Coordinates of C-alpha atoms and ligand atoms in Angstrom, one line a residue:
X1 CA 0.0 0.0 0.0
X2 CA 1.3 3.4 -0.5
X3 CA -0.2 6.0 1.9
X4 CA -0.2 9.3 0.9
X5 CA -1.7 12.1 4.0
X6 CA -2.3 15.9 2.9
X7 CA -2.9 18.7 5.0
X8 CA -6.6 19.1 3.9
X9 CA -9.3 18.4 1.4
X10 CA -7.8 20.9 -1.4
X11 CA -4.3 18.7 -1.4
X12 CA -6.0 15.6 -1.1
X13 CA -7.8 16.5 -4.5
X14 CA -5.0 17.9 -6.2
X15 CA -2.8 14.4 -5.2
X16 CA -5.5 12.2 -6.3
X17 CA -6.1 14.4 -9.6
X18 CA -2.6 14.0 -10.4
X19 CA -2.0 9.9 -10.1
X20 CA -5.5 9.8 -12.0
X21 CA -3.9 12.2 -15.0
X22 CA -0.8 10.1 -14.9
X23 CA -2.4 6.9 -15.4
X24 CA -4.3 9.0 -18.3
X25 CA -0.6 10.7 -20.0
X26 CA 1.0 6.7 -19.4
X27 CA -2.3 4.6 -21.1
X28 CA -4.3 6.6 -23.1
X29 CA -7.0 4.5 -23.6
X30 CA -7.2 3.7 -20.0
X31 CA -10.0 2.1 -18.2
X32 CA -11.2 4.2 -15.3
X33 CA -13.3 3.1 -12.6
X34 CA -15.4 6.1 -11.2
X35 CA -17.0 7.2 -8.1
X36 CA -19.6 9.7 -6.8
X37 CA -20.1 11.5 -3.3
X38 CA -18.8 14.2 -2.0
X39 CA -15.1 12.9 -1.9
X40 CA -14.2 12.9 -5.5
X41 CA -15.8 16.9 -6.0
X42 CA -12.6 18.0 -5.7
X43 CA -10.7 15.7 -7.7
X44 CA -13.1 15.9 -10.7
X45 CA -12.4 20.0 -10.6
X46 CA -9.0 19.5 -10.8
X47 CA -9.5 16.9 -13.8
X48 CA -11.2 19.5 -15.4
X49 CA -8.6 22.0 -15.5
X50 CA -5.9 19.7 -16.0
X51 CA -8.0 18.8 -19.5
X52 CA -8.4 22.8 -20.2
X53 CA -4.7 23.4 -19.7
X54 CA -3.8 20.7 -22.4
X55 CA -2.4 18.0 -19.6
X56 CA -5.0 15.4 -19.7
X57 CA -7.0 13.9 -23.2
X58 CA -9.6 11.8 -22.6
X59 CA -10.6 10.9 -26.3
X60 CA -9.8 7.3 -25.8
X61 CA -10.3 6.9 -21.9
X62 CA -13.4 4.7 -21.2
X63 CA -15.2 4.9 -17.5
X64 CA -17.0 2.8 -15.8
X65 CA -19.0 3.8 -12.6
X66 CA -19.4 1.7 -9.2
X67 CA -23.1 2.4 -8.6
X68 CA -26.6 4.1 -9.1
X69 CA -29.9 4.5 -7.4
X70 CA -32.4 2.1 -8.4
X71 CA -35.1 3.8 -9.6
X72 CA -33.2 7.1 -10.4
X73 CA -32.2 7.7 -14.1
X74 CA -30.3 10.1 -15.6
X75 CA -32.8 13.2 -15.5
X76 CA -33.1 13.0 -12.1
X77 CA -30.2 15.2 -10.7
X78 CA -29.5 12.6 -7.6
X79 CA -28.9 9.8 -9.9
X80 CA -25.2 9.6 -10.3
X81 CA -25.7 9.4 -14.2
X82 CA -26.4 13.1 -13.4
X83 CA -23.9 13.5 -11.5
X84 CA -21.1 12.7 -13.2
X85 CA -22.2 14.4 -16.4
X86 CA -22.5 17.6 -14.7
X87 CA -19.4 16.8 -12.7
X88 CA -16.8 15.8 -14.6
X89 CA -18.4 14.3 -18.2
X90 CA -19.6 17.0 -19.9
X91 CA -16.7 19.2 -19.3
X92 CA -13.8 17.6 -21.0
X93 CA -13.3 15.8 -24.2
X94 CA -14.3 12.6 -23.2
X95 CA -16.9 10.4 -25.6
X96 CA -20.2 9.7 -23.5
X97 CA -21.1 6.3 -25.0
X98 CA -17.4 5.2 -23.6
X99 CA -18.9 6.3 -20.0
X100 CA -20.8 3.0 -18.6
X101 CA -23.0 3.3 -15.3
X102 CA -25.3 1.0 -14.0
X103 CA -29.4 1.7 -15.7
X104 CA -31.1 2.5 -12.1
X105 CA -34.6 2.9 -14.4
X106 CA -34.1 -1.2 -15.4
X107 CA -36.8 -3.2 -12.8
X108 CA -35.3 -6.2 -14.0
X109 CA -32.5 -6.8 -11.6
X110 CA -31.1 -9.9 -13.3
X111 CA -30.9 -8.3 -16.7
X112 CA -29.6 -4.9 -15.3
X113 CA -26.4 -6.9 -13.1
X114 CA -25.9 -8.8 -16.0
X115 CA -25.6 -6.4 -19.0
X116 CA -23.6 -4.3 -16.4
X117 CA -20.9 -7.3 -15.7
X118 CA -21.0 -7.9 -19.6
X119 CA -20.3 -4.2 -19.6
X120 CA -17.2 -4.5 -17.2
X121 CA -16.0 -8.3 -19.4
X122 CA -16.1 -6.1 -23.0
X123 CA -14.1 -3.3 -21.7
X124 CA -11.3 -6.1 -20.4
X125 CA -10.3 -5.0 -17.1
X126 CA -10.4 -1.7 -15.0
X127 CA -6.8 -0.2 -15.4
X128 CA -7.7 2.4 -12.2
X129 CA -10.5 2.1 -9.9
X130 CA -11.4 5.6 -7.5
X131 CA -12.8 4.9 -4.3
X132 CA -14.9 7.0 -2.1
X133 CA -15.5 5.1 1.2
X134 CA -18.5 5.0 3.5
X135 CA -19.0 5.6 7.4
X136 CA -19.6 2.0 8.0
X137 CA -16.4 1.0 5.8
X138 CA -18.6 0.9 2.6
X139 CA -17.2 0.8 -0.8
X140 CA -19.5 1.4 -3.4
X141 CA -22.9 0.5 -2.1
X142 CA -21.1 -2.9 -0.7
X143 CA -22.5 -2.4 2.5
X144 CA -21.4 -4.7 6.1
X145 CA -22.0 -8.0 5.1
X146 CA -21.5 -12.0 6.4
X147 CA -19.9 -12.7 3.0
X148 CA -17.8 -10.2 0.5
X149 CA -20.0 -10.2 -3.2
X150 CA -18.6 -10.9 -6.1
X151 CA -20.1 -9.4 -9.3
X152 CA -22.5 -6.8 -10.2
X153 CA -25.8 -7.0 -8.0
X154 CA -28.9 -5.3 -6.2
X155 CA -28.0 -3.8 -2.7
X156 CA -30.4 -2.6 0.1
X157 CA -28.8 0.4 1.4
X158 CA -27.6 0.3 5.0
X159 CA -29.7 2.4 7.3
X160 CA -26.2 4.4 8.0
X161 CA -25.9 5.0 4.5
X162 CA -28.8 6.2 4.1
X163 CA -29.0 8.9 7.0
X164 CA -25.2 9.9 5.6
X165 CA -26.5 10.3 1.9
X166 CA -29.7 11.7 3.1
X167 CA -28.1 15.3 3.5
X168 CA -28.1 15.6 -0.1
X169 CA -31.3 15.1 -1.0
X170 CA -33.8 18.0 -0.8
X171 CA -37.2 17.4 2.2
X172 CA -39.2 16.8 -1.2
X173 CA -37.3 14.4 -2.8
X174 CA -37.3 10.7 -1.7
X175 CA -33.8 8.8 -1.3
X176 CA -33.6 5.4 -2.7
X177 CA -33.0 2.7 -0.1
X178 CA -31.4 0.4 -2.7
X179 CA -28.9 0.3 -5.5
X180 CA -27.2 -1.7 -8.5
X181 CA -23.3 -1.6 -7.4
X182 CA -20.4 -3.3 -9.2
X183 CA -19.5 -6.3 -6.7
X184 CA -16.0 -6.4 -4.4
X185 CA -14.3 -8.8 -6.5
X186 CA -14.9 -6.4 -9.6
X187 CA -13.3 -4.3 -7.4
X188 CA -10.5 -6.0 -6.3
X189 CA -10.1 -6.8 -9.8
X190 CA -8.8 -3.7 -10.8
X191 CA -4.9 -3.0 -11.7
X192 CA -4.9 0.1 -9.1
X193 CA -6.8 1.0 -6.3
X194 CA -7.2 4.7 -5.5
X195 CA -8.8 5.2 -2.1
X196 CA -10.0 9.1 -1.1
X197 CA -11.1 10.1 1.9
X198 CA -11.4 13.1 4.2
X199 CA -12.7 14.6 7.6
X200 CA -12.9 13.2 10.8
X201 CA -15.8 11.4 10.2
X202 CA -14.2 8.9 8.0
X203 CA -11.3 8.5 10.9
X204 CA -13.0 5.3 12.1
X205 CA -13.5 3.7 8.7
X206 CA -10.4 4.2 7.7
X207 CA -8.9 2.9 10.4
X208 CA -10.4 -0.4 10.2
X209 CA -10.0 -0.3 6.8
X210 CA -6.5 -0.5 7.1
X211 CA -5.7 -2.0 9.9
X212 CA -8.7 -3.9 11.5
X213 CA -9.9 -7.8 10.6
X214 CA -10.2 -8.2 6.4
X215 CA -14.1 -9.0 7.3
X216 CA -17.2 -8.3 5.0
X217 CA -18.6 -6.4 8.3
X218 CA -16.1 -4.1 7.0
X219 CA -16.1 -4.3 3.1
X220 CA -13.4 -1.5 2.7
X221 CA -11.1 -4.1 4.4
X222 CA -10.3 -5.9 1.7
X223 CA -9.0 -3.6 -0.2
X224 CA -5.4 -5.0 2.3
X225 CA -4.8 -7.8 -0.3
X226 CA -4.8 -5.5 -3.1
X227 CA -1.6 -5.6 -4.9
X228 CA -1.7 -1.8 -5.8
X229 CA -4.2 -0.2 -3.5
X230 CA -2.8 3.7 -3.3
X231 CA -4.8 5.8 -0.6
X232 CA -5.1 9.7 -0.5
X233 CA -7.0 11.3 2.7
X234 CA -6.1 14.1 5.1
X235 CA -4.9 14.9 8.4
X236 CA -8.7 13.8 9.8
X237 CA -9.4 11.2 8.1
X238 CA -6.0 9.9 9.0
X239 CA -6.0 10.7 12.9
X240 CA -7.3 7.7 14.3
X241 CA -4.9 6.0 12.5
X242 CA -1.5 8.0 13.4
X243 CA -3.5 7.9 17.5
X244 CA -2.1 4.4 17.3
X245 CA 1.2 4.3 16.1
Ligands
F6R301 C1 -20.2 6.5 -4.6 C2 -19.9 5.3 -3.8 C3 -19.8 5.4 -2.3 C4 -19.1 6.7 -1.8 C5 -19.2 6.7 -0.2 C6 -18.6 8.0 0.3 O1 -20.2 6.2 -5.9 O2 -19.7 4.3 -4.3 O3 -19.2 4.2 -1.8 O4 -17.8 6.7 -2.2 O5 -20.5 6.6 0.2 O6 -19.4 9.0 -0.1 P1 -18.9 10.5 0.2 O7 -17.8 10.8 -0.7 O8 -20.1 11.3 -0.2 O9 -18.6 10.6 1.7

């Protein structure tokens, strides 16, 4: 594991932006594995600029995303379709139909997991896979579990999840409870692992992340046996874990 610990939120971003644009400059045509949240804001703004300034072409880069709402599609501006158009897509010169994220309109669960892991197959491996992480040690809607999932599948969200996502939603608009989310071995799968996180309130997740029991209770915890597993957070999100050196 390399462990990289900024001051704040801004260098986190910036460090983060910058392995992501290296992978881009090194393999053109790289695979990216993509996440939403709050986290990656930061890092997508700096993506951004590093595409205005000339540093970054995405022509050939193809994305795939860890998860969407079921039920939300891409007009709604929770879904994370939404999202990452109007966060990162539709501001550099990347082609849409190489941007893959999971159909949260498709009722038919099978089908939906399916085409999506067919999806993942056809694009022959994610090269680098960004990864938010959630209070309860989450990683994309992989919530605690007795056993660690494998492919693409249909995930109730955990209540913790969905008081912490909750805050984003407006009082009249109703949060999904569940999700489509690539599995943890798709995950695990990936060359490189780039895990973000910031503030305090990630200290505990992170902690056991990387140093508790590798246990489904605490899907981020896998992510030990990763080969290449890179992680970016701040100060906070880091205390817990420099308490107990
Ligand atoms: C988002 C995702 C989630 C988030 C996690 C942290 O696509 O897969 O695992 O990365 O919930 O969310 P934020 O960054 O909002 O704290």
């Amino acid at each position: 594991m390399q462990l990289y610990q900024t001051k704040n939120y801004e260098e986190m971003s910036k460090k983060a932006a910058g392995i992501i644009s290296a992978q881009v400059i090194l393999k053109p045509d790289s695979v990216l594995g993509l996440a939403t949240g709050s986290t990656p804001l930061g890092i997508y703004e700096n993506l951004i600029d590093g595409y205005k300034n000339g540093d970054i072409d995405f022509t050939q880069v193809k994305t795939v995303n860890l998860d969407e709402y079921k039920g939300l599609g891409s007009e709604n501006k929770q879904s994370y379709r939404h999202f990452m158009n109007s966060n990162l897509f539709d501001h550099v010169n990347i082609n849409k139909e190489n941007t893959n994220v999971p159909n949260g309109l498709e009722e038919n669960i099978e089908f939906e997991c399916d085409r999506y892991d067919n999806v993942l197959n056809d694009l022959a491996g994610v090269d680098l896979q960004l990864l938010g992480i959630g209070n309860n040690g989450h990683i994309g809607f992989n919530e605690p579990a007795d056993s660690f999932t494998k492919g693409t599948h249909y995930e109730a969200l955990a209540q913790s999840t969905i008081d912490a996502n909750s805050r984003l939603f407006e009082e009249c608009e109703v949060m999904p409870t569940s999700a489509y989310t690539m599995g943890i071995k798709t995950i695990m799968d990936a060359k490189t692992v780039l895990l973000v996180a910031n503030g305090k309130g990630k200290a505990k997740a992170i902690k056991e992340a990387l140093t508790g029991p590798i246990t489904p209770k605490v899907p981020a915890s896998i992510l030990q046996m990763h080969k290449n597993l890179i992680v970016v957070a701040d100060e906070e999100a880091l205390s817990e874990l420099n308490n107990n050196k």
